[in-house]
PDB file of C-alpha atoms in Angstrom:
ATOM      1  CA  UNK A 153      99.471-105.541  45.619  1.00 88.00           C
ATOM      2  CA  UNK A 154     102.977-106.900  43.896  1.00 87.00           C
ATOM      3  CA  UNK A 155     102.651-110.798  46.108  1.00 90.00           C
ATOM      4  CA  UNK A 156      99.246-110.992  44.259  1.00 93.00           C
ATOM      5  CA  UNK A 157     100.657-110.140  41.408  1.00 94.00           C
ATOM      6  CA  UNK A 158     103.209-111.947  40.832  1.00 96.00           C
ATOM      7  CA  UNK A 159     101.342-115.242  40.130  1.00 95.00           C
ATOM      8  CA  UNK A 160      99.323-113.731  38.143  1.00 96.00           C
ATOM      9  CA  UNK A 161     102.134-112.312  35.987  1.00 95.00           C
ATOM     10  CA  UNK A 162     104.510-115.597  35.976  1.00 96.00           C
ATOM     11  CA  UNK A 163     101.335-117.140  34.528  1.00 96.00           C
ATOM     12  CA  UNK A 164     100.770-114.867  31.781  1.00 95.00           C
ATOM     13  CA  UNK A 165     104.022-114.971  31.035  1.00 95.00           C
ATOM     14  CA  UNK A 166     104.192-118.370  30.723  1.00 95.00           C
ATOM     15  CA  UNK A 167     101.161-118.364  28.134  1.00 95.00           C
ATOM     16  CA  UNK A 168     103.050-116.202  25.940  1.00 94.00           C
ATOM     17  CA  UNK A 169     106.101-118.562  25.328  1.00 93.00           C
ATOM     18  CA  UNK A 170     103.739-121.512  25.308  1.00 93.00           C
ATOM     19  CA  UNK A 171     101.227-120.243  22.973  1.00 92.00           C
ATOM     20  CA  UNK A 172     103.045-116.723  21.146  1.00 89.00           C
ATOM     21  CA  UNK A 173     106.529-117.636  21.253  1.00 86.00           C
ATOM     22  CA  UNK A 174     106.747-115.699  17.932  1.00 87.00           C
ATOM     23  CA  UNK A 175     105.813-112.589  20.017  1.00 85.00           C
ATOM     24  CA  UNK A 176     109.528-111.070  20.915  1.00 84.00           C
ATOM     25  CA  UNK A 177     108.079-107.406  21.898  1.00 85.00           C
ATOM     26  CA  UNK A 178     105.304-108.980  24.138  1.00 90.00           C
ATOM     27  CA  UNK A 179     107.424-111.237  25.664  1.00 92.00           C
ATOM     28  CA  UNK A 180     109.466-108.620  26.950  1.00 90.00           C
ATOM     29  CA  UNK A 181     107.000-106.424  28.435  1.00 90.00           C
ATOM     30  CA  UNK A 182     105.679-109.144  30.370  1.00 94.00           C
ATOM     31  CA  UNK A 183     109.181-110.115  31.514  1.00 94.00           C
ATOM     32  CA  UNK A 184     109.750-106.545  32.661  1.00 91.00           C
ATOM     33  CA  UNK A 185     106.358-106.504  34.488  1.00 93.00           C
ATOM     34  CA  UNK A 186     107.413-109.933  36.484  1.00 95.00           C
ATOM     35  CA  UNK A 187     110.791-108.100  37.408  1.00 93.00           C
ATOM     36  CA  UNK A 188     109.045-105.287  38.611  1.00 91.00           C
ATOM     37  CA  UNK A 189     106.898-106.782  40.835  1.00 94.00           C
ATOM     38  CA  UNK A 190     109.879-109.001  42.329  1.00 95.00           C
ATOM     39  CA  UNK A 191     111.961-106.298  42.968  1.00 92.00           C
ATOM     40  CA  UNK A 192     108.872-104.562  44.957  1.00 93.00           C
ATOM     41  CA  UNK A 193     108.760-107.750  46.496  1.00 95.00           C
ATOM     42  CA  UNK A 194     112.335-106.955  47.921  1.00 94.00           C
ATOM     43  CA  UNK A 195     113.508-110.118  45.612  1.00 95.00           C
ATOM     44  CA  UNK A 196     116.446-107.862  43.763  1.00 95.00           C
ATOM     45  CA  UNK A 197     118.324-111.255  43.232  1.00 95.00           C
ATOM     46  CA  UNK A 198     115.829-112.528  40.897  1.00 95.00           C
ATOM     47  CA  UNK A 199     114.584-109.344  39.760  1.00 95.00           C
ATOM     48  CA  UNK A 200     118.399-108.593  38.211  1.00 96.00           C
ATOM     49  CA  UNK A 201     118.165-111.949  36.111  1.00 96.00           C
ATOM     50  CA  UNK A 202     115.438-110.852  34.616  1.00 95.00           C
ATOM     51  CA  UNK A 203     116.346-107.320  33.709  1.00 95.00           C
ATOM     52  CA  UNK A 204     120.047-109.050  32.234  1.00 96.00           C
ATOM     53  CA  UNK A 205     118.142-111.096  30.121  1.00 94.00           C
ATOM     54  CA  UNK A 206     115.854-108.218  28.634  1.00 94.00           C
ATOM     55  CA  UNK A 207     118.803-106.082  28.118  1.00 95.00           C
ATOM     56  CA  UNK A 208     120.682-108.537  26.496  1.00 95.00           C
ATOM     57  CA  UNK A 209     117.799-109.562  24.179  1.00 92.00           C
ATOM     58  CA  UNK A 210     117.363-105.746  23.273  1.00 92.00           C
ATOM     59  CA  UNK A 211     121.206-105.068  22.307  1.00 94.00           C
ATOM     60  CA  UNK A 212     120.766-108.328  20.232  1.00 94.00           C
ATOM     61  CA  UNK A 213     117.874-106.793  18.305  1.00 91.00           C
ATOM     62  CA  UNK A 214     117.816-103.129  18.463  1.00 92.00           C
ATOM     63  CA  UNK A 215     121.452-101.816  19.135  1.00 93.00           C
ATOM     64  CA  UNK A 216     122.605 -99.605  22.060  1.00 93.00           C
ATOM     65  CA  UNK A 217     121.280 -96.586  19.813  1.00 93.00           C
ATOM     66  CA  UNK A 218     117.414 -97.509  20.380  1.00 94.00           C
ATOM     67  CA  UNK A 219     115.299 -95.874  23.286  1.00 94.00           C
ATOM     68  CA  UNK A 220     114.164 -99.116  24.657  1.00 92.00           C
ATOM     69  CA  UNK A 221     117.306-100.682  24.503  1.00 94.00           C
ATOM     70  CA  UNK A 222     118.499 -97.441  26.461  1.00 95.00           C
ATOM     71  CA  UNK A 223     115.416 -97.590  28.609  1.00 94.00           C
ATOM     72  CA  UNK A 224     116.205-101.407  29.823  1.00 93.00           C
ATOM     73  CA  UNK A 225     120.183-100.452  30.451  1.00 95.00           C
ATOM     74  CA  UNK A 226     118.610 -98.228  32.645  1.00 94.00           C
ATOM     75  CA  UNK A 227     116.366-100.581  34.533  1.00 93.00           C
ATOM     76  CA  UNK A 228     118.857-102.331  34.860  1.00 95.00           C
ATOM     77  CA  UNK A 229     121.263 -99.915  36.501  1.00 95.00           C
ATOM     78  CA  UNK A 230     118.923 -99.808  38.417  1.00 93.00           C
ATOM     79  CA  UNK A 231     118.839-103.591  39.831  1.00 94.00           C
ATOM     80  CA  UNK A 232     122.566-103.552  39.688  1.00 96.00           C
ATOM     81  CA  UNK A 233     122.232-100.674  42.127  1.00 93.00           C
ATOM     82  CA  UNK A 234     119.582-101.937  44.372  1.00 93.00           C
ATOM     83  CA  UNK A 235     122.342-104.401  44.965  1.00 95.00           C
ATOM     84  CA  UNK A 236     124.824-102.352  45.243  1.00 93.00           C
ATOM     85  CA  UNK A 237     126.910-103.704  42.363  1.00 95.00           C
ATOM     86  CA  UNK A 238     128.755-100.034  42.143  1.00 93.00           C
ATOM     87  CA  UNK A 239     131.178-101.298  39.161  1.00 93.00           C
ATOM     88  CA  UNK A 240     128.916-102.929  36.786  1.00 96.00           C
ATOM     89  CA  UNK A 241     126.464 -99.870  37.386  1.00 95.00           C
ATOM     90  CA  UNK A 242     129.069 -97.691  36.584  1.00 93.00           C
ATOM     91  CA  UNK A 243     130.608 -99.402  33.583  1.00 95.00           C
ATOM     92  CA  UNK A 244     126.868 -99.998  31.991  1.00 96.00           C
ATOM     93  CA  UNK A 245     125.999 -96.462  32.372  1.00 95.00           C
ATOM     94  CA  UNK A 246     129.320 -95.198  30.872  1.00 93.00           C
ATOM     95  CA  UNK A 247     128.077 -98.053  28.342  1.00 95.00           C
ATOM     96  CA  UNK A 248     124.753 -96.392  27.616  1.00 96.00           C
ATOM     97  CA  UNK A 249     125.978 -92.612  28.175  1.00 94.00           C
ATOM     98  CA  UNK A 250     127.280 -91.648  24.747  1.00 95.00           C
ATOM     99  CA  UNK A 251     124.390 -93.818  22.806  1.00 96.00           C
ATOM    100  CA  UNK A 252     121.575 -91.722  24.806  1.00 96.00           C
ATOM    101  CA  UNK A 253     123.050 -88.274  24.388  1.00 95.00           C
ATOM    102  CA  UNK A 254     123.714 -89.269  20.432  1.00 96.00           C
ATOM    103  CA  UNK A 255     120.191 -90.764  20.626  1.00 96.00           C
ATOM    104  CA  UNK A 256     118.018 -88.731  22.696  1.00 95.00           C
ATOM    105  CA  UNK A 257     119.886 -85.832  23.734  1.00 94.00           C
ATOM    106  CA  UNK A 258     121.654 -84.678  26.941  1.00 91.00           C
ATOM    107  CA  UNK A 259     118.998 -83.257  28.578  1.00 90.00           C
ATOM    108  CA  UNK A 260     116.589 -86.460  27.535  1.00 93.00           C
ATOM    109  CA  UNK A 261     114.915 -88.002  30.733  1.00 92.00           C
ATOM    110  CA  UNK A 262     117.146 -91.209  30.313  1.00 93.00           C
ATOM    111  CA  UNK A 263     119.749 -89.772  29.805  1.00 93.00           C
ATOM    112  CA  UNK A 264     119.492 -87.595  33.038  1.00 91.00           C
ATOM    113  CA  UNK A 265     118.582 -90.703  34.559  1.00 92.00           C
ATOM    114  CA  UNK A 266     121.556 -92.668  33.508  1.00 93.00           C
ATOM    115  CA  UNK A 267     124.102 -89.574  34.361  1.00 91.00           C
ATOM    116  CA  UNK A 268     122.325 -89.965  37.930  1.00 90.00           C
ATOM    117  CA  UNK A 269     123.333 -93.744  38.010  1.00 91.00           C
ATOM    118  CA  UNK A 270     126.870 -93.202  36.823  1.00 90.00           C
ATOM    119  CA  UNK A 271     126.903 -89.955  40.104  1.00 88.00           C
ATOM    120  CA  UNK A 272     125.310 -92.673  42.343  1.00 88.00           C
ATOM    121  CA  UNK A 273     127.856 -95.765  41.315  1.00 89.00           C
ATOM    122  CA  UNK A 274     131.004 -93.637  41.634  1.00 85.00           C
ATOM    123  CA  UNK A 275     129.348 -91.604  45.427  1.00 84.00           C
ATOM    124  CA  UNK A 276     127.901 -94.641  46.690  1.00 83.00           C
ATOM    125  CA  UNK A 277     130.726 -97.196  46.262  1.00 79.00           C
ATOM    126  CA  UNK A 278     132.902 -97.863  49.513  1.00 77.00           C
ATOM    127  CA  UNK A 279     135.911 -97.763  47.441  1.00 77.00           C
ATOM    128  CA  UNK A 280     135.075 -94.176  45.641  1.00 66.00           C
ATOM    129  CA  UNK A 281     138.383 -92.381  45.185  1.00 65.00           C
ATOM    130  CA  UNK A 282     138.387 -88.279  45.653  1.00 63.00           C
ATOM    131  CA  UNK A 283     138.370 -88.179  42.333  1.00 64.00           C
ATOM    132  CA  UNK A 284     135.605 -90.117  42.155  1.00 57.00           C
ATOM    133  CA  UNK A 285     133.431 -87.888  43.885  1.00 58.00           C
ATOM    134  CA  UNK A 286     134.779 -84.703  42.404  1.00 62.00           C
ATOM    135  CA  UNK A 287     133.675 -87.052  38.842  1.00 63.00           C
ATOM    136  CA  UNK A 288     130.073 -86.695  40.493  1.00 60.00           C
ATOM    137  CA  UNK A 289     130.263 -83.159  40.794  1.00 60.00           C
ATOM    138  CA  UNK A 290     129.301 -82.071  37.253  1.00 60.00           C
ATOM    139  CA  UNK A 291     126.829 -84.864  37.226  1.00 61.00           C
ATOM    140  CA  UNK A 292     124.724 -83.876  40.029  1.00 55.00           C
ATOM    141  CA  UNK A 293     125.214 -80.073  38.783  1.00 59.00           C
ATOM    142  CA  UNK A 294     123.286 -80.868  35.427  1.00 58.00           C
ATOM    143  CA  UNK A 295     120.518 -82.412  37.112  1.00 55.00           C
ATOM    144  CA  UNK A 296     117.961 -80.245  36.851  1.00 49.00           C
ATOM    145  CA  UNK A 297     115.332 -80.153  40.068  1.00 47.00           C
ATOM    146  CA  UNK A 298     111.089 -80.601  38.791  1.00 45.00           C
ATOM    147  CA  UNK A 299     108.885 -78.529  41.136  1.00 44.00           C
ATOM    148  CA  UNK A 300     104.872 -79.599  40.480  1.00 45.00           C
ATOM    149  CA  UNK A 301     102.794 -77.514  43.390  1.00 48.00           C
ATOM    150  CA  UNK A 302     100.093 -79.125  44.298  1.00 50.00           C
ATOM    151  CA  UNK A 303      97.342 -77.849  47.013  1.00 51.00           C
ATOM    152  CA  UNK A 304      98.933 -75.097  49.052  1.00 51.00           C
ATOM    153  CA  UNK A 305     102.137 -75.120  47.508  1.00 47.00           C
ATOM    154  CA  UNK A 306     100.661 -74.236  44.506  1.00 43.00           C
ATOM    155  CA  UNK A 307      98.349 -71.635  46.389  1.00 43.00           C
ATOM    156  CA  UNK A 308     101.945 -70.009  47.748  1.00 43.00           C
ATOM    157  CA  UNK A 309     103.778 -70.525  44.395  1.00 39.00           C
ATOM    158  CA  UNK A 310     101.626 -68.372  42.777  1.00 38.00           C
ATOM    159  CA  UNK A 311     101.283 -65.618  45.417  1.00 38.00           C
ATOM    160  CA  UNK A 312     105.196 -65.477  44.712  1.00 38.00           C
ATOM    161  CA  UNK A 313     104.819 -65.312  41.187  1.00 37.00           C
TER     162      UNK A 313
END
């Protein structure tokens, strides 16, 4: 339950900052946990501030091609999307995609997720033009549907095979 977890996560983050200020990695992980919790509580403005800070620190320390930097950028795209900040989402996704393709490959989950964020930013923006909507078609086509059968679906899938 996020409402109960938030004070604990914030206290842990404060403890890390006070006692282990040299441990930047764990501080970023703790910050990310607070951001996720705030997002679950629908406090998206506060979560966005945290996600921006995390992404900025990762960029400064590790550069844009680092997998965890790309992951933080993906999280930031999600936070921007939740607040319907489509232009910022689009700009960030476009900035990260070349690095993700180079570092992780075009079919990597993070690369595909960034493609999805870009398509959403282009398609859901009320100011989208027909050209924007046309750009989303190849992005959506590149998405691979994932079907993991369970229960009755598994029996049906086995019967079909």
